[in-house]
Short mmCIF file of C-alpha atoms in Angstrom, two decimals:
data_model
loop_
_atom_site.label_atom_id
_atom_site.label_comp_id
_atom_site.label_asym_id
_atom_site.label_seq_id
_atom_site.Cartn_x
_atom_site.Cartn_y
_atom_site.Cartn_z
CA MET A 1 -7.62 16.07 -17.66
CA LYS A 2 -5.01 13.27 -17.68
CA LYS A 3 -2.28 15.71 -18.72
CA SER A 4 -3.17 18.17 -15.98
CA LEU A 5 -3.31 15.38 -13.41
CA THR A 6 0.15 14.18 -14.44
CA VAL A 7 1.54 17.68 -14.02
CA LEU A 8 -0.03 17.94 -10.59
CA LEU A 9 1.32 14.56 -9.56
CA GLY A 10 4.79 15.48 -10.71
CA GLY A 11 4.65 18.69 -8.75
CA LEU A 12 3.69 16.83 -5.63
CA LEU A 13 7.00 14.98 -5.59
CA SER A 14 8.96 18.18 -5.18
CA VAL A 15 6.71 19.27 -2.31
CA GLY A 16 7.60 16.13 -0.40
CA LEU A 17 6.58 12.56 -1.00
CA VAL A 18 5.22 10.37 1.65
CA ALA A 19 3.04 7.30 1.49
CA CYS A 20 1.80 5.83 -1.70
CA GLY A 21 -0.83 3.48 -0.60
CA ASP A 22 -1.00 1.83 2.69
CA GLU A 23 -0.79 5.13 4.34
CA ASP A 24 -0.92 5.15 8.07
CA ASN A 25 0.01 2.00 7.02
CA GLY A 26 -1.07 4.13 6.39
CA GLY A 27 -3.27 5.46 2.56
CA ASN A 28 -2.35 4.54 0.36
CA ASN A 29 -2.30 4.21 0.75
CA ALA A 30 -0.11 4.21 0.34
CA ASP A 31 0.05 1.96 3.72
CA GLY A 32 1.84 7.18 5.75
CA ASP A 33 0.96 8.55 8.96
CA ASP A 34 3.83 8.72 11.44
CA THR A 35 7.23 8.55 9.76
CA ALA A 36 8.75 6.99 12.81
CA ALA A 37 12.12 5.52 13.60
CA ALA A 38 12.94 1.89 13.08
CA ASN A 39 11.69 -0.77 15.44
CA GLU A 40 14.87 -2.77 15.87
CA ASN A 41 14.66 -6.54 16.22
CA THR A 42 17.78 -8.67 16.31
CA ASN A 43 18.49 -12.34 16.73
CA ASN A 44 21.89 -13.94 16.45
CA ASN A 45 20.91 -17.46 17.45
CA GLY A 46 19.69 -18.86 14.12
CA ASP A 47 21.85 -21.05 11.93
CA GLU A 48 23.11 -19.43 8.75
CA SER A 49 21.39 -20.88 5.67
CA ALA A 50 23.20 -21.69 2.47
CA GLY A 51 23.57 -18.67 0.24
CA LEU A 52 23.27 -16.10 3.01
CA ASP A 53 26.05 -13.68 3.80
CA GLU A 54 26.74 -13.88 7.53
CA ASP A 55 26.84 -10.07 7.61
CA LEU A 56 23.46 -9.69 5.90
CA PHE A 57 21.19 -7.20 7.66
CA VAL A 58 17.67 -6.77 6.32
CA THR A 59 15.74 -3.54 6.75
CA VAL A 60 12.04 -3.99 6.03
CA ALA A 61 10.45 -0.69 4.95
CA THR A 62 6.76 -0.62 5.88
CA GLY A 63 4.40 2.29 6.65
CA GLY A 64 2.89 4.11 9.61
CA THR A 65 2.59 2.17 12.84
CA SER A 66 -1.21 2.33 12.86
CA GLY A 67 -1.58 0.79 9.42
CA VAL A 68 -1.34 -2.64 7.82
CA TYR A 69 2.16 -2.60 6.36
CA TYR A 70 3.82 -2.28 9.76
CA PRO A 71 2.53 -5.49 11.42
CA ILE A 72 3.07 -7.47 8.21
CA GLY A 73 6.62 -6.14 8.02
CA GLY A 74 7.10 -7.17 11.65
CA ALA A 75 5.97 -10.70 10.85
CA ILE A 76 8.37 -10.86 7.89
CA ALA A 77 11.24 -9.72 10.11
CA ASN A 78 10.38 -12.26 12.80
CA ILE A 79 10.38 -15.09 10.25
CA LEU A 80 13.76 -14.10 8.84
CA GLU A 81 15.23 -13.82 12.33
CA GLY A 82 13.80 -17.06 13.66
CA ASP A 83 14.15 -19.22 10.56
CA LEU A 84 17.32 -17.88 8.94
CA GLY A 85 19.09 -16.10 11.79
CA ILE A 86 19.14 -12.80 9.89
CA ASP A 87 19.37 -9.55 11.85
CA THR A 88 16.53 -7.24 10.85
CA SER A 89 15.03 -3.82 11.35
CA VAL A 90 11.37 -2.97 10.80
CA GLN A 91 11.24 0.64 9.66
CA SER A 92 8.11 2.76 9.92
CA THR A 93 7.98 5.04 6.87
CA GLY A 94 5.71 7.13 4.70
CA ALA A 95 4.99 3.89 2.78
CA SER A 96 5.14 3.29 -0.97
CA VAL A 97 6.95 6.26 -2.53
CA GLU A 98 9.37 6.59 0.35
CA ASN A 99 9.92 2.83 0.36
CA ILE A 100 10.73 2.82 -3.35
CA ASN A 101 13.29 5.54 -2.78
CA LEU A 102 14.78 3.62 0.16
CA LEU A 103 15.28 0.60 -2.10
CA ASP A 104 16.65 2.73 -4.91
CA THR A 105 19.28 4.26 -2.61
CA ASN A 106 20.15 0.92 -0.94
CA ARG A 107 18.74 1.92 2.44
CA ALA A 108 16.32 -1.02 2.55
CA GLU A 109 16.44 -4.66 1.50
CA LEU A 110 12.69 -5.36 1.51
CA ALA A 111 9.83 -2.91 1.05
CA ILE A 112 6.06 -3.13 1.00
CA THR A 113 4.60 -0.89 -1.68
CA MET A 114 1.52 -0.31 -3.80
CA ALA A 115 1.50 -1.37 -7.44
CA ASP A 116 0.52 2.06 -8.76
CA ALA A 117 3.59 3.73 -7.27
CA VAL A 118 5.84 0.90 -8.45
CA ALA A 119 4.51 1.09 -12.02
CA GLN A 120 4.99 4.87 -12.09
CA ALA A 121 8.52 4.65 -10.64
CA TYR A 122 9.50 1.89 -13.08
CA GLU A 123 8.21 3.88 -16.06
CA GLY A 124 9.19 7.35 -14.84
CA THR A 125 5.63 8.66 -14.91
CA GLY A 126 3.25 10.35 -12.47
CA PRO A 127 5.13 11.61 -9.41
CA PHE A 128 8.35 10.18 -10.88
CA GLU A 129 8.10 11.88 -14.28
CA ASP A 130 11.03 14.21 -13.60
CA GLU A 131 13.30 11.30 -12.67
CA ALA A 132 14.97 8.55 -14.66
CA PRO A 133 12.87 5.36 -14.66
CA LYS A 134 13.82 3.14 -11.74
CA GLU A 135 14.43 0.07 -13.85
CA ASN A 136 16.37 -1.63 -11.06
CA LEU A 137 13.18 -2.40 -9.11
CA THR A 138 12.52 -6.11 -8.62
CA GLY A 139 9.63 -7.93 -7.00
CA LEU A 140 9.56 -10.71 -4.47
CA ALA A 141 5.79 -11.30 -4.50
CA ALA A 142 2.39 -9.71 -4.80
CA LEU A 143 0.73 -9.59 -1.38
CA TYR A 144 -2.88 -8.48 -0.93
CA PRO A 145 -5.26 -5.82 -2.29
CA ASN A 146 -5.60 -2.31 -0.90
CA PHE A 147 -9.15 -0.97 -0.99
CA VAL A 148 -9.92 2.67 -1.77
CA GLN A 149 -12.27 3.60 1.06
CA VAL A 150 -14.00 6.98 0.92
CA VAL A 151 -15.31 7.23 4.45
CA THR A 152 -18.02 9.45 5.91
CA THR A 153 -20.83 9.16 8.47
CA GLU A 154 -24.59 8.84 8.10
CA ASP A 155 -25.29 12.25 9.60
CA THR A 156 -23.44 14.09 6.79
CA GLY A 157 -26.03 13.05 4.23
CA ILE A 158 -23.24 12.15 1.77
CA GLU A 159 -24.28 9.18 -0.37
CA SER A 160 -21.88 9.30 -3.33
CA ILE A 161 -18.56 10.68 -4.53
CA GLU A 162 -20.47 13.44 -6.33
CA ASP A 163 -21.97 14.48 -2.99
CA LEU A 164 -18.48 15.49 -1.84
CA GLU A 165 -18.88 18.70 -3.81
CA GLY A 166 -18.51 21.67 -1.49
CA ARG A 167 -17.66 19.44 1.49
CA SER A 168 -14.53 19.31 3.64
CA VAL A 169 -12.62 16.17 2.67
CA GLY A 170 -9.42 14.67 4.03
CA VAL A 171 -7.38 13.71 0.96
CA GLY A 172 -4.18 12.38 2.52
CA ALA A 173 -0.85 13.97 3.28
CA PRO A 174 0.61 15.98 0.36
CA GLY A 175 2.12 13.65 -2.23
CA SER A 176 0.97 10.53 -0.39
CA GLY A 177 -0.58 7.48 -2.02
CA VAL A 178 -3.90 8.45 -0.51
CA GLU A 179 -3.75 11.86 -2.12
CA LEU A 180 -2.71 10.44 -5.49
CA ASN A 181 -5.68 8.10 -5.29
CA ALA A 182 -7.99 10.91 -4.23
CA ARG A 183 -7.12 12.93 -7.33
CA MET A 184 -7.64 9.89 -9.57
CA ILE A 185 -10.98 8.97 -8.01
CA LEU A 186 -12.25 12.53 -8.26
CA GLU A 187 -11.07 12.72 -11.88
CA ALA A 188 -12.99 9.55 -12.73
CA HIS A 189 -16.12 11.26 -11.39
CA GLY A 190 -15.49 14.44 -13.39
CA MET A 191 -14.28 16.37 -10.33
CA THR A 192 -11.12 18.07 -9.06
CA TYR A 193 -10.00 19.77 -5.86
CA ASP A 194 -11.82 22.84 -7.16
CA ASP A 195 -15.04 21.02 -6.33
CA ILE A 196 -14.23 20.18 -2.72
CA ASP A 197 -12.66 21.77 0.34
CA GLU A 198 -9.58 19.55 0.48
CA ASP A 199 -7.68 19.04 3.72
CA PHE A 200 -4.22 17.50 3.54
CA LEU A 201 -4.33 15.04 6.42
CA SER A 202 -3.12 11.49 6.83
CA TYR A 203 -6.11 9.26 7.08
CA SER A 204 -5.80 8.69 10.82
CA GLU A 205 -5.78 12.47 11.27
CA ALA A 206 -8.73 12.80 8.91
CA ILE A 207 -10.73 10.15 10.78
CA ASP A 208 -10.06 12.00 14.04
CA GLN A 209 -11.32 15.20 12.41
CA ILE A 210 -14.47 13.41 11.23
CA LYS A 211 -15.08 12.38 14.82
CA ASN A 212 -14.56 16.00 15.91
CA GLY A 213 -16.90 17.36 13.24
CA MET A 214 -14.14 19.28 11.44
CA VAL A 215 -14.04 17.08 8.31
CA GLU A 216 -17.02 15.44 6.61
CA ALA A 217 -15.31 12.66 4.63
CA ALA A 218 -11.87 11.15 4.10
CA PHE A 219 -10.00 9.09 1.55
CA VAL A 220 -8.45 5.96 3.06
CA THR A 221 -6.54 3.46 0.94
CA SER A 222 -5.51 0.37 2.86
CA GLY A 223 -6.24 -3.24 3.54
CA VAL A 224 -9.51 -4.06 5.23
CA PRO A 225 -10.52 -3.75 7.89
CA ASN A 226 -8.72 -0.49 8.60
CA ALA A 227 -8.22 0.14 12.33
CA THR A 228 -9.03 3.86 12.20
CA VAL A 229 -12.29 3.24 10.32
CA ILE A 230 -13.22 0.55 12.85
CA ASP A 231 -12.54 3.12 15.56
CA LEU A 232 -14.84 5.60 13.82
CA SER A 233 -17.58 2.98 13.54
CA THR A 234 -17.56 2.45 17.31
CA THR A 235 -18.71 6.05 17.92
CA HIS A 236 -20.48 6.98 14.67
CA ASP A 237 -22.50 5.32 11.92
CA ALA A 238 -19.60 5.03 9.51
CA LYS A 239 -20.26 4.76 5.79
CA VAL A 240 -17.99 3.85 2.86
CA LEU A 241 -19.01 5.41 -0.46
CA PRO A 242 -19.19 3.16 -3.54
CA ILE A 243 -16.92 3.52 -6.55
CA GLU A 244 -18.59 1.69 -9.42
CA GLY A 245 -20.29 1.95 -12.81
CA GLU A 246 -19.01 4.32 -15.46
CA ALA A 247 -16.64 6.05 -13.03
CA MET A 248 -15.01 2.72 -12.19
CA ASP A 249 -14.73 1.81 -15.88
CA SER A 250 -13.12 5.18 -16.59
CA LEU A 251 -10.69 4.75 -13.69
CA MET A 252 -9.51 1.33 -14.88
CA GLU A 253 -9.19 2.51 -18.48
CA GLU A 254 -7.06 5.49 -17.47
CA TYR A 255 -5.06 3.69 -14.76
CA PRO A 256 -4.80 -0.07 -15.45
CA PHE A 257 -3.33 -0.79 -12.00
CA PHE A 258 -6.83 -0.38 -10.52
CA SER A 259 -9.20 -3.35 -10.21
CA THR A 260 -12.70 -3.79 -8.85
CA GLY A 261 -13.23 -5.02 -5.31
CA THR A 262 -15.91 -5.43 -2.67
CA ILE A 263 -15.88 -4.49 1.00
CA GLU A 264 -18.13 -7.11 2.53
CA GLY A 265 -21.15 -6.15 4.57
CA GLY A 266 -20.40 -6.05 8.28
CA THR A 267 -16.76 -5.01 7.83
CA TYR A 268 -17.56 -1.67 9.45
CA ASP A 269 -21.01 -2.55 10.80
CA GLN A 270 -22.52 -1.66 7.42
CA GLU A 271 -25.30 -3.94 6.24
CA GLU A 272 -24.51 -4.19 2.54
CA ASP A 273 -21.44 -4.92 0.43
CA VAL A 274 -19.71 -1.83 -0.98
CA ASN A 275 -18.16 -1.89 -4.46
CA THR A 276 -14.90 0.03 -4.75
CA ALA A 277 -11.48 0.18 -6.41
CA THR A 278 -8.48 -1.87 -5.35
CA ILE A 279 -4.73 -1.76 -5.94
CA THR A 280 -2.38 -4.66 -5.21
CA ASN A 281 0.26 -4.34 -2.51
CA LEU A 282 3.66 -5.77 -3.39
CA LEU A 283 6.77 -6.93 -1.58
CA LEU A 284 9.82 -5.60 -3.40
CA VAL A 285 13.37 -6.75 -2.79
CA ASN A 286 16.62 -4.90 -3.37
CA SER A 287 17.96 -5.99 -6.76
CA GLU A 288 21.54 -6.00 -5.44
CA LEU A 289 20.89 -8.91 -3.08
CA SER A 290 22.27 -12.17 -4.44
CA GLU A 291 20.07 -14.76 -6.14
CA ASP A 292 20.84 -17.30 -3.42
CA ALA A 293 19.99 -14.86 -0.61
CA VAL A 294 16.66 -13.90 -2.13
CA TYR A 295 15.87 -17.54 -2.83
CA GLU A 296 16.38 -18.38 0.85
CA ILE A 297 14.36 -15.34 1.98
CA THR A 298 11.47 -16.16 -0.37
CA LYS A 299 11.48 -19.83 0.63
CA SER A 300 11.48 -18.93 4.32
CA LEU A 301 8.59 -16.49 4.01
CA PHE A 302 6.34 -18.81 2.03
CA GLU A 303 7.10 -21.79 4.24
CA ASN A 304 5.95 -19.69 7.19
CA LEU A 305 2.90 -17.99 5.65
CA ASP A 306 0.83 -18.78 8.72
CA THR A 307 2.92 -16.29 10.71
CA ILE A 308 2.30 -13.58 8.12
CA HIS A 309 -1.41 -14.44 7.92
CA SER A 310 -1.75 -14.01 11.66
CA SER A 311 -0.26 -10.50 11.59
CA HIS A 312 -3.38 -8.83 10.13
CA ASN A 313 -6.68 -9.88 8.55
CA ALA A 314 -5.63 -8.32 5.23
CA ALA A 315 -2.56 -10.57 5.12
CA GLN A 316 -4.75 -13.67 4.86
CA ASP A 317 -5.11 -12.94 1.14
CA ILE A 318 -1.39 -13.62 0.58
CA THR A 319 -0.99 -16.94 -1.24
CA LEU A 320 1.47 -18.70 -3.53
CA GLU A 321 -1.19 -18.69 -6.25
CA THR A 322 -1.37 -14.87 -6.40
CA ILE A 323 2.32 -13.91 -6.30
CA GLN A 324 2.22 -12.40 -9.82
CA GLU A 325 -1.09 -10.53 -9.63
CA GLY A 326 -0.57 -6.83 -10.29
CA MET A 327 3.25 -7.13 -10.35
CA PRO A 328 4.48 -4.43 -12.77
CA VAL A 329 8.21 -5.18 -12.45
CA PRO A 330 10.30 -8.34 -12.97
CA LEU A 331 10.65 -10.83 -10.16
CA HIS A 332 14.11 -11.03 -8.60
CA PRO A 333 15.90 -14.11 -10.00
CA GLY A 334 16.07 -15.63 -6.51
CA ALA A 335 12.30 -15.31 -5.99
CA GLU A 336 11.67 -16.53 -9.52
CA ARG A 337 13.76 -19.66 -8.89
CA PHE A 338 11.74 -20.54 -5.78
CA PHE A 339 8.39 -19.98 -7.51
CA GLU A 340 9.52 -22.05 -10.51
CA GLU A 341 10.31 -24.92 -8.13
CA GLU A 342 6.83 -24.54 -6.66
CA GLY A 343 5.26 -24.53 -10.12
CA VAL A 344 3.25 -21.35 -9.57
CA LEU A 345 4.61 -19.09 -12.33
CA ASP A 346 2.55 -18.46 -15.46
#
């Protein structure tokens, strides 16, 4: 099964890669949905900090505008503009896979990505198996966990992943982080697309189709709470299916970048906690930026964490103490220097 999944994942890249993770972030996911143009923000009034090239322009690659990556990326850009006087652009993208490629081709300086896509790109596996390993990837910090959310409504009668058999399911845009996760989750439950009626929709599209009665469930991989799932819960009795037990153990054994997580009761008006799988979101930085520049950028961001925390509830999990969690690539020397000064490296 693993071999066949790898072949499928590799084939997806040639079809067209979009989000890997915070998709619609967007799901994963990849975090996407709308691959929109950049939201330009510039500020020339700040004083230049030591180590920064006066011509430095930072593009922050995020995800779809309705997801989590985009507002966090906006907060990052605002900090760099206000604190360091750096001109920035917040770019809405297809999230993780696209963001990795933007870094690799020097079209972005910072990028929010999911750890699974980064690990696969760094090793040349999964959707990157036909490419040379991207060993130039460097991390700035681990951010917060993405939760795999398999969403349905009470009136479908779906209670488990196995109950998706024969049902219409939104699995993410082709090649997106959401879709990669969907295949992995199904595999862990002994299922494939042969067992469901898959519909290749971004998760915001899939949630809309659930509301219209055209789709019965959807895979959503993002931070919590997810805005589109909240929207669904205002008109329907939304339900998130658990991922736990032997299936969860199998998932983590096959794909070590997964961890266990819990969506707390009340997140989407549900009464009980829901156990599920999580993947860490990362902030990567272009390896060609100087050590001094990345040091200043890292210092600025972590001295203004309150601004990032206020950008989205999911961002409140970003702390100095968790900057290495789930990081599958080396830290950039500039980030490493700052974290060594703070005494937070293992």
